[in-house]
PDB file of C-alpha atoms in Angstrom:
ATOM      1  CA  MET A   9      24.995-183.074  79.400  1.00 46.00           C
ATOM      2  CA  PRO A  10      24.230-181.958  75.878  1.00 50.00           C
ATOM      3  CA  LYS A  11      20.535-181.738  76.743  1.00 50.00           C
ATOM      4  CA  ILE A  12      21.313-179.527  79.831  1.00 47.00           C
ATOM      5  CA  LYS A  13      23.434-177.248  77.849  1.00 47.00           C
ATOM      6  CA  LYS A  14      20.760-176.904  75.181  1.00 46.00           C
ATOM      7  CA  LYS A  15      18.059-176.042  77.845  1.00 46.00           C
ATOM      8  CA  ALA A  16      20.458-173.549  79.540  1.00 45.00           C
ATOM      9  CA  TYR A  17      21.044-171.996  76.049  1.00 42.00           C
ATOM     10  CA  ALA A  18      17.335-171.722  75.582  1.00 45.00           C
ATOM     11  CA  ALA A  19      16.795-170.254  79.063  1.00 45.00           C
ATOM     12  CA  LYS A  20      19.411-167.647  78.197  1.00 46.00           C
ATOM     13  CA  ARG A  21      17.720-166.621  74.903  1.00 48.00           C
ATOM     14  CA  ARG A  22      14.295-166.498  76.244  1.00 55.00           C
ATOM     15  CA  PRO A  23      14.631-162.927  77.834  1.00 54.00           C
ATOM     16  CA  GLU A  24      16.129-161.475  74.642  1.00 56.00           C
ATOM     17  CA  GLU A  25      13.345-162.978  72.565  1.00 59.00           C
ATOM     18  CA  GLU A  26      10.678-161.514  75.018  1.00 59.00           C
ATOM     19  CA  MET A  27      12.213-158.145  74.770  1.00 56.00           C
ATOM     20  CA  ARG A  28      12.151-158.371  70.930  1.00 60.00           C
ATOM     21  CA  SER A  29       8.463-159.548  71.266  1.00 64.00           C
ATOM     22  CA  ILE A  30       7.520-156.500  73.415  1.00 58.00           C
ATOM     23  CA  ALA A  31       9.323-154.223  71.082  1.00 56.00           C
ATOM     24  CA  HIS A  32       7.586-155.640  68.326  1.00 62.00           C
ATOM     25  CA  HIS A  33       4.067-155.229  70.002  1.00 58.00           C
ATOM     26  CA  VAL A  34       5.078-151.545  70.920  1.00 55.00           C
ATOM     27  CA  ALA A  35       5.936-150.872  67.324  1.00 58.00           C
ATOM     28  CA  GLU A  36       2.623-152.229  66.196  1.00 63.00           C
ATOM     29  CA  PHE A  37       0.646-150.167  68.707  1.00 57.00           C
ATOM     30  CA  VAL A  38       2.538-146.974  67.782  1.00 53.00           C
ATOM     31  CA  ALA A  39       2.685-147.387  63.925  1.00 58.00           C
ATOM     32  CA  PRO A  40      -0.910-146.747  63.310  1.00 59.00           C
ATOM     33  CA  ARG A  41      -0.947-143.823  65.629  1.00 52.00           C
ATOM     34  CA  ARG A  42       2.157-142.052  64.529  1.00 53.00           C
ATOM     35  CA  LYS A  43       0.267-140.479  61.694  1.00 52.00           C
ATOM     36  CA  GLN A  44      -2.269-139.106  64.144  1.00 53.00           C
ATOM     37  CA  ALA A  45       0.650-137.772  66.341  1.00 42.00           C
ATOM     38  CA  LEU A  46       2.256-136.113  63.272  1.00 40.00           C
ATOM     39  CA  ILE A  47      -0.941-134.554  62.337  1.00 43.00           C
ATOM     40  CA  ALA A  48      -1.739-133.223  65.732  1.00 42.00           C
ATOM     41  CA  ALA A  49       1.667-131.656  66.011  1.00 41.00           C
ATOM     42  CA  SER A  50       1.280-130.188  62.561  1.00 38.00           C
ATOM     43  CA  VAL A  51      -1.984-128.540  63.583  1.00 39.00           C
ATOM     44  CA  VAL A  52      -0.505-127.112  66.854  1.00 40.00           C
ATOM     45  CA  LEU A  53       2.376-125.653  64.819  1.00 35.00           C
ATOM     46  CA  SER A  54       0.061-124.186  62.304  1.00 37.00           C
ATOM     47  CA  LEU A  55      -1.901-122.489  65.126  1.00 35.00           C
ATOM     48  CA  ILE A  56       1.107-121.153  66.560  1.00 38.00           C
ATOM     49  CA  ILE A  57       2.290-119.728  63.233  1.00 35.00           C
ATOM     50  CA  ALA A  58      -1.055-118.273  62.616  1.00 38.00           C
ATOM     51  CA  PHE A  59      -1.309-116.664  65.975  1.00 36.00           C
ATOM     52  CA  SER A  60       2.120-115.269  65.681  1.00 41.00           C
ATOM     53  CA  ALA A  61       1.314-113.748  62.274  1.00 39.00           C
ATOM     54  CA  TYR A  62      -2.069-112.470  63.514  1.00 38.00           C
ATOM     55  CA  ALA A  63      -0.289-110.681  66.410  1.00 42.00           C
ATOM     56  CA  LEU A  64       2.126-109.125  63.984  1.00 43.00           C
ATOM     57  CA  VAL A  65      -0.613-107.877  61.832  1.00 48.00           C
ATOM     58  CA  GLN A  66      -2.538-106.525  64.793  1.00 54.00           C
ATOM     59  CA  SER A  67       0.638-104.754  66.059  1.00 75.00           C
ATOM     60  CA  SER A  68       1.046-103.088  62.585  1.00 80.00           C
ATOM     61  CA  ARG A  69      -2.558-102.061  62.449  1.00 85.00           C
ATOM     62  CA  ASP A  70      -2.443-100.638  65.889  1.00 88.00           C
ATOM     63  CA  LYS A  71       0.627 -98.637  64.983  1.00 90.00           C
ATOM     64  CA  LYS A  72      -1.221 -97.107  61.978  1.00 91.00           C
ATOM     65  CA  ALA A  73      -4.189 -96.464  64.149  1.00 89.00           C
ATOM     66  CA  SER A  74      -2.216 -94.721  67.047  1.00 92.00           C
ATOM     67  CA  GLN A  75      -0.775 -92.364  64.290  1.00 94.00           C
ATOM     68  CA  LEU A  76      -4.238 -91.100  63.382  1.00 94.00           C
ATOM     69  CA  LEU A  77      -5.465 -90.459  66.994  1.00 95.00           C
ATOM     70  CA  PRO A  78      -3.674 -87.042  67.412  1.00 95.00           C
ATOM     71  CA  ALA A  79      -5.586 -85.613  64.491  1.00 95.00           C
ATOM     72  CA  ALA A  80      -8.954 -86.459  66.034  1.00 96.00           C
ATOM     73  CA  LEU A  81      -7.775 -85.262  69.338  1.00 95.00           C
ATOM     74  CA  GLU A  82      -7.017 -81.883  67.879  1.00 95.00           C
ATOM     75  CA  TYR A  83     -10.800 -81.464  66.991  1.00 96.00           C
ATOM     76  CA  TYR A  84     -11.939 -83.075  70.352  1.00 97.00           C
ATOM     77  CA  SER A  85      -9.586 -80.944  72.695  1.00 94.00           C
ATOM     78  CA  PRO A  86      -8.032 -78.258  70.624  1.00 94.00           C
ATOM     79  CA  ALA A  87      -5.415 -75.731  71.822  1.00 86.00           C
ATOM     80  CA  LYS A  88      -6.413 -73.135  74.182  1.00 83.00           C
ATOM     81  CA  GLY A  89      -8.765 -70.576  72.868  1.00 85.00           C
ATOM     82  CA  ILE A  90     -10.055 -72.717  70.088  1.00 92.00           C
ATOM     83  CA  PRO A  91     -13.661 -74.406  70.445  1.00 95.00           C
ATOM     84  CA  PRO A  92     -13.806 -77.913  69.935  1.00 96.00           C
ATOM     85  CA  ASP A  93     -15.456 -79.478  66.937  1.00 97.00           C
ATOM     86  CA  TYR A  94     -17.046 -82.611  68.291  1.00 97.00           C
ATOM     87  CA  GLY A  95     -18.789 -83.425  64.943  1.00 98.00           C
ATOM     88  CA  LYS A  96     -15.515 -83.498  63.089  1.00 97.00           C
ATOM     89  CA  ALA A  97     -13.880 -85.416  65.924  1.00 97.00           C
ATOM     90  CA  LEU A  98     -16.704 -87.938  65.936  1.00 98.00           C
ATOM     91  CA  GLU A  99     -16.143 -88.541  62.215  1.00 98.00           C
ATOM     92  CA  LEU A 100     -12.490 -89.240  62.562  1.00 97.00           C
ATOM     93  CA  TYR A 101     -12.845 -91.370  65.616  1.00 97.00           C
ATOM     94  CA  ARG A 102     -15.501 -93.501  64.071  1.00 97.00           C
ATOM     95  CA  ASP A 103     -13.401 -93.914  60.952  1.00 96.00           C
ATOM     96  CA  ILE A 104     -10.505 -95.099  63.158  1.00 96.00           C
ATOM     97  CA  GLY A 105     -12.584 -97.379  65.096  1.00 95.00           C
ATOM     98  CA  GLY A 106     -14.142 -99.008  61.922  1.00 94.00           C
ATOM     99  CA  LYS A 107     -10.929 -99.427  60.015  1.00 94.00           C
ATOM    100  CA  TYR A 108      -8.699-100.644  63.010  1.00 94.00           C
ATOM    101  CA  SER A 109     -11.233-102.799  65.080  1.00 91.00           C
ATOM    102  CA  GLY A 110      -9.858-105.182  67.407  1.00 90.00           C
ATOM    103  CA  THR A 111      -6.738-102.882  68.168  1.00 93.00           C
ATOM    104  CA  LEU A 112      -6.061-100.827  71.446  1.00 94.00           C
ATOM    105  CA  SER A 113      -6.136 -97.604  69.339  1.00 95.00           C
ATOM    106  CA  GLY A 114      -9.275 -98.785  67.859  1.00 95.00           C
ATOM    107  CA  ALA A 115     -10.845 -99.168  71.225  1.00 95.00           C
ATOM    108  CA  VAL A 116      -9.643 -95.688  72.327  1.00 96.00           C
ATOM    109  CA  ALA A 117     -11.238 -94.247  69.219  1.00 97.00           C
ATOM    110  CA  ARG A 118     -14.588 -96.058  69.865  1.00 97.00           C
ATOM    111  CA  TYR A 119     -14.468 -94.632  73.553  1.00 97.00           C
ATOM    112  CA  TYR A 120     -13.913 -90.985  72.352  1.00 97.00           C
ATOM    113  CA  ALA A 121     -16.720 -91.498  69.973  1.00 98.00           C
ATOM    114  CA  GLY A 122     -19.087 -92.053  72.521  1.00 98.00           C
ATOM    115  CA  ASN A 123     -17.742 -88.911  74.380  1.00 97.00           C
ATOM    116  CA  CYS A 124     -18.193 -86.942  71.316  1.00 98.00           C
ATOM    117  CA  LEU A 125     -21.927 -88.000  71.165  1.00 98.00           C
ATOM    118  CA  VAL A 126     -22.460 -86.977  74.610  1.00 97.00           C
ATOM    119  CA  ALA A 127     -20.861 -83.491  74.031  1.00 97.00           C
ATOM    120  CA  LEU A 128     -23.186 -83.258  70.924  1.00 98.00           C
ATOM    121  CA  GLY A 129     -26.200 -83.971  73.229  1.00 97.00           C
ATOM    122  CA  ARG A 130     -27.026 -87.204  71.466  1.00 97.00           C
ATOM    123  CA  ARG A 131     -27.200 -89.215  74.655  1.00 97.00           C
ATOM    124  CA  ASP A 132     -29.180 -92.258  73.390  1.00 97.00           C
ATOM    125  CA  GLU A 133     -26.734 -92.791  70.661  1.00 98.00           C
ATOM    126  CA  ALA A 134     -23.953 -92.398  73.239  1.00 98.00           C
ATOM    127  CA  VAL A 135     -25.499 -95.215  75.295  1.00 98.00           C
ATOM    128  CA  ALA A 136     -25.556 -97.444  72.249  1.00 97.00           C
ATOM    129  CA  GLU A 137     -21.979 -96.605  71.350  1.00 97.00           C
ATOM    130  CA  TYR A 138     -20.787 -97.232  75.060  1.00 98.00           C
ATOM    131  CA  ARG A 139     -22.669-100.548  75.235  1.00 97.00           C
ATOM    132  CA  LYS A 140     -21.292-101.716  71.856  1.00 96.00           C
ATOM    133  CA  PHE A 141     -17.837-100.913  73.191  1.00 97.00           C
ATOM    134  CA  LEU A 142     -18.374-103.203  76.250  1.00 97.00           C
ATOM    135  CA  ASP A 143     -19.598-105.990  74.014  1.00 95.00           C
ATOM    136  CA  ASP A 144     -16.460-105.716  71.635  1.00 94.00           C
ATOM    137  CA  TYR A 145     -13.656-104.639  73.954  1.00 95.00           C
ATOM    138  CA  SER A 146     -14.431-106.253  77.305  1.00 90.00           C
ATOM    139  CA  GLY A 147     -10.807-107.477  77.529  1.00 92.00           C
ATOM    140  CA  TYR A 148      -9.638-103.937  77.962  1.00 94.00           C
ATOM    141  CA  LYS A 149     -10.460-103.600  81.677  1.00 95.00           C
ATOM    142  CA  PHE A 150      -9.143-100.129  82.253  1.00 95.00           C
ATOM    143  CA  LEU A 151     -10.975 -98.578  79.089  1.00 96.00           C
ATOM    144  CA  SER A 152     -14.098-100.656  79.934  1.00 97.00           C
ATOM    145  CA  ALA A 153     -14.165 -99.092  83.509  1.00 97.00           C
ATOM    146  CA  LEU A 154     -13.950 -95.643  81.942  1.00 97.00           C
ATOM    147  CA  VAL A 155     -16.712 -96.288  79.566  1.00 98.00           C
ATOM    148  CA  CYS A 156     -18.952 -97.546  82.391  1.00 98.00           C
ATOM    149  CA  GLN A 157     -18.372 -94.459  84.348  1.00 97.00           C
ATOM    150  CA  ARG A 158     -19.380 -92.432  81.287  1.00 97.00           C
ATOM    151  CA  LEU A 159     -22.435 -94.702  80.790  1.00 98.00           C
ATOM    152  CA  GLY A 160     -23.323 -94.026  84.371  1.00 97.00           C
ATOM    153  CA  TYR A 161     -23.326 -90.337  83.948  1.00 97.00           C
ATOM    154  CA  VAL A 162     -25.356 -90.525  80.703  1.00 98.00           C
ATOM    155  CA  TYR A 163     -27.876 -92.730  82.546  1.00 97.00           C
ATOM    156  CA  ALA A 164     -28.169 -90.420  85.467  1.00 96.00           C
ATOM    157  CA  ASP A 165     -28.642 -87.457  82.986  1.00 96.00           C
ATOM    158  CA  LEU A 166     -31.458 -89.336  81.296  1.00 96.00           C
ATOM    159  CA  GLY A 167     -33.072 -90.086  84.757  1.00 95.00           C
ATOM    160  CA  ASN A 168     -32.509 -93.713  84.673  1.00 96.00           C
ATOM    161  CA  GLN A 169     -31.025 -94.150  88.130  1.00 94.00           C
ATOM    162  CA  ALA A 170     -31.252 -98.002  88.219  1.00 95.00           C
ATOM    163  CA  GLU A 171     -29.130 -98.329  85.099  1.00 97.00           C
ATOM    164  CA  ALA A 172     -26.757 -95.624  86.250  1.00 97.00           C
ATOM    165  CA  VAL A 173     -26.196 -97.499  89.429  1.00 96.00           C
ATOM    166  CA  LYS A 174     -25.539-100.703  87.480  1.00 96.00           C
ATOM    167  CA  ALA A 175     -22.983 -98.902  85.314  1.00 98.00           C
ATOM    168  CA  PHE A 176     -21.067 -97.427  88.257  1.00 98.00           C
ATOM    169  CA  GLU A 177     -21.104-100.833  89.964  1.00 97.00           C
ATOM    170  CA  ARG A 178     -19.593-102.451  86.930  1.00 97.00           C
ATOM    171  CA  ALA A 179     -16.963 -99.652  86.711  1.00 97.00           C
ATOM    172  CA  GLU A 180     -16.011-100.248  90.369  1.00 97.00           C
ATOM    173  CA  ALA A 181     -15.746-103.989  89.870  1.00 96.00           C
ATOM    174  CA  LEU A 182     -13.491-103.454  86.958  1.00 96.00           C
ATOM    175  CA  ALA A 183     -11.100-100.636  88.379  1.00 95.00           C
ATOM    176  CA  GLY A 184     -11.656-100.935  92.177  1.00 95.00           C
ATOM    177  CA  PRO A 185     -12.602 -98.101  94.526  1.00 95.00           C
ATOM    178  CA  GLY A 186     -12.473 -94.726  92.891  1.00 95.00           C
ATOM    179  CA  LEU A 187     -14.763 -92.172  91.240  1.00 95.00           C
ATOM    180  CA  ALA A 188     -17.391 -94.826  90.580  1.00 97.00           C
ATOM    181  CA  THR A 189     -17.540 -95.493  94.261  1.00 96.00           C
ATOM    182  CA  VAL A 190     -18.063 -91.735  95.009  1.00 96.00           C
ATOM    183  CA  GLU A 191     -20.756 -91.667  92.424  1.00 96.00           C
ATOM    184  CA  LEU A 192     -22.591 -94.749  93.865  1.00 97.00           C
ATOM    185  CA  ALA A 193     -22.411 -93.175  97.416  1.00 96.00           C
ATOM    186  CA  ARG A 194     -24.086 -89.989  95.994  1.00 95.00           C
ATOM    187  CA  LEU A 195     -26.740 -91.743  94.114  1.00 95.00           C
ATOM    188  CA  TYR A 196     -27.635 -93.896  97.072  1.00 95.00           C
ATOM    189  CA  GLU A 197     -27.680 -90.933  99.277  1.00 94.00           C
ATOM    190  CA  ARG A 198     -29.908 -88.940  96.812  1.00 91.00           C
ATOM    191  CA  SER A 199     -32.411 -91.797  96.565  1.00 91.00           C
ATOM    192  CA  GLY A 200     -32.692 -92.151 100.339  1.00 92.00           C
ATOM    193  CA  LYS A 201     -30.827 -95.350 100.528  1.00 93.00           C
ATOM    194  CA  THR A 202     -28.980 -94.363 103.812  1.00 91.00           C
ATOM    195  CA  ALA A 203     -27.397 -97.749 104.792  1.00 92.00           C
ATOM    196  CA  GLU A 204     -25.921 -98.203 101.209  1.00 94.00           C
ATOM    197  CA  ALA A 205     -24.683 -94.623 101.050  1.00 94.00           C
ATOM    198  CA  GLU A 206     -23.107 -94.724 104.322  1.00 93.00           C
ATOM    199  CA  LYS A 207     -21.420 -98.200 103.507  1.00 94.00           C
ATOM    200  CA  LYS A 208     -19.898 -96.626 100.433  1.00 95.00           C
ATOM    201  CA  TYR A 209     -18.688 -93.401 102.113  1.00 95.00           C
ATOM    202  CA  LYS A 210     -17.024 -95.654 104.758  1.00 94.00           C
ATOM    203  CA  GLU A 211     -15.374 -97.482 102.092  1.00 95.00           C
ATOM    204  CA  ILE A 212     -14.014 -94.269 100.578  1.00 95.00           C
ATOM    205  CA  THR A 213     -12.537 -93.092 103.781  1.00 94.00           C
ATOM    206  CA  GLU A 214     -10.831 -96.457 104.297  1.00 94.00           C
ATOM    207  CA  LYS A 215      -9.602 -97.177 100.788  1.00 94.00           C
ATOM    208  CA  LEU A 216      -9.141 -93.648  99.402  1.00 94.00           C
ATOM    209  CA  PRO A 217      -7.477 -91.859 102.343  1.00 93.00           C
ATOM    210  CA  GLY A 218      -6.092 -88.446 101.688  1.00 92.00           C
ATOM    211  CA  THR A 219      -8.090 -87.753  98.637  1.00 93.00           C
ATOM    212  CA  ARG A 220     -10.726 -84.930  98.387  1.00 92.00           C
ATOM    213  CA  TRP A 221     -13.307 -87.602  98.113  1.00 94.00           C
ATOM    214  CA  ALA A 222     -12.122 -89.013 101.415  1.00 93.00           C
ATOM    215  CA  PHE A 223     -12.814 -85.629 103.135  1.00 91.00           C
ATOM    216  CA  GLU A 224     -16.245 -85.351 101.701  1.00 89.00           C
ATOM    217  CA  ALA A 225     -17.010 -88.907 102.782  1.00 92.00           C
ATOM    218  CA  MET A 226     -15.745 -87.975 106.333  1.00 92.00           C
ATOM    219  CA  THR A 227     -18.455 -85.350 106.635  1.00 88.00           C
ATOM    220  CA  LYS A 228     -21.167 -87.904 105.505  1.00 84.00           C
ATOM    221  CA  VAL A 229     -20.433 -91.023 107.622  1.00 79.00           C
ATOM    222  CA  GLN A 230     -23.203 -91.719 109.987  1.00 53.00           C
ATOM    223  CA  LYS A 231     -22.531 -90.810 113.620  1.00 49.00           C
ATOM    224  CA  PRO A 232     -24.498 -91.702 116.732  1.00 41.00           C
ATOM    225  CA  GLY A 233     -27.720 -89.629 116.774  1.00 36.00           C
ATOM    226  CA  ILE A 234     -26.902 -87.930 113.403  1.00 33.00           C
ATOM    227  CA  SER A 235     -28.769 -88.615 110.125  1.00 46.00           C
ATOM    228  CA  LEU A 236     -26.793 -89.051 106.922  1.00 48.00           C
ATOM    229  CA  ASN A 237     -28.836 -86.304 105.229  1.00 45.00           C
ATOM    230  CA  ALA A 238     -28.576 -83.910 108.144  1.00 40.00           C
ATOM    231  CA  PRO A 239     -25.910 -81.253 108.227  1.00 38.00           C
ATOM    232  CA  SER A 240     -23.030 -81.952 110.636  1.00 35.00           C
ATOM    233  CA  ALA A 241     -19.791 -80.275 111.472  1.00 34.00           C
ATOM    234  CA  ALA A 242     -16.846 -81.225 109.335  1.00 35.00           C
ATOM    235  CA  PRO A 243     -13.926 -82.779 111.337  1.00 35.00           C
ATOM    236  CA  ALA A 244     -10.826 -80.610 111.581  1.00 37.00           C
ATOM    237  CA  ALA A 245      -8.985 -82.674 108.871  1.00 36.00           C
ATOM    238  CA  ALA A 246     -11.733 -81.671 106.343  1.00 36.00           C
ATOM    239  CA  LYS A 247     -11.362 -77.840 106.872  1.00 38.00           C
ATOM    240  CA  PRO A 248      -8.309 -77.346 104.358  1.00 39.00           C
ATOM    241  CA  ALA A 249     -10.445 -79.103 101.724  1.00 38.00           C
ATOM    242  CA  GLN A 250     -13.512 -76.754 102.229  1.00 40.00           C
ATOM    243  CA  LYS A 251     -11.583 -73.644 101.493  1.00 35.00           C
TER     244      LYS A 251
END
C-alpha cells in the first residue's frame, strides 16, 4: 500500500513538474530575444515621434509659405488696370519655392514660377521648371495635372506635338477627362489621326455632358458618310453654344 500511494503521489506531481519545465523552456527562449523586442519597439516609437515632429514642422513651414503667396500673386495677377510684373512675381515665387520646398504652398509657388516663365516668353526654362516640379511633387496629383496641361501647351507652342500629346495624356490620367481630353482630341484632329480624334470626342460627349466642350465634340463625332474634318451641320442642342 505505501508503494502504491507513493506512485500515485508521483503521478499527481508529474503534470505540475511538466508545466514548470515548459515554462522554464519558454523563459529560456524568450529571455535572449526580449532585448531584441525592446530594441525593435524603441525604434518604432522613435520613428513615430520623428514623423510626428516632421509633420508639425512641415505644417508650420507651409503656414509661413502660404502667408507669402498673396504678395507674389499681386504681381502675377494685380488689380484691374495694373499690368502684371511677371519678373517680380517669378522672383518671389522662386524664393518661396526654394525656402519652403516640400510643402504644398512651396509646390504652388513652383507651379506659378513656371507660368511666369511662359508669360515672359522663356519657354525652354518653363519646360525645365515644370518637369522639375513633376519630379519633386508627384504626390500632389491635382497640381501635377495642372502642370502637365501647362507643359502640353508649351510643347505645342514649341512645335513638339509628340511631347505635347504625352503631357496631355499624363494630365488626363491624373485628373480624369477634362481640358486635357479636349486638347488631345484637337491635336489628333490637326495631325490627321481621325480615329484617335473621334474616340476622344466621343469620350467628351459621354463623360463631360452639358459642357461647351461636349457641344463642340458633338459637331465633330464621326457620322456615316461624313469625314471628321469635313464641315457638318451642328445638332439642335449645339445651336445655343454657337451664339
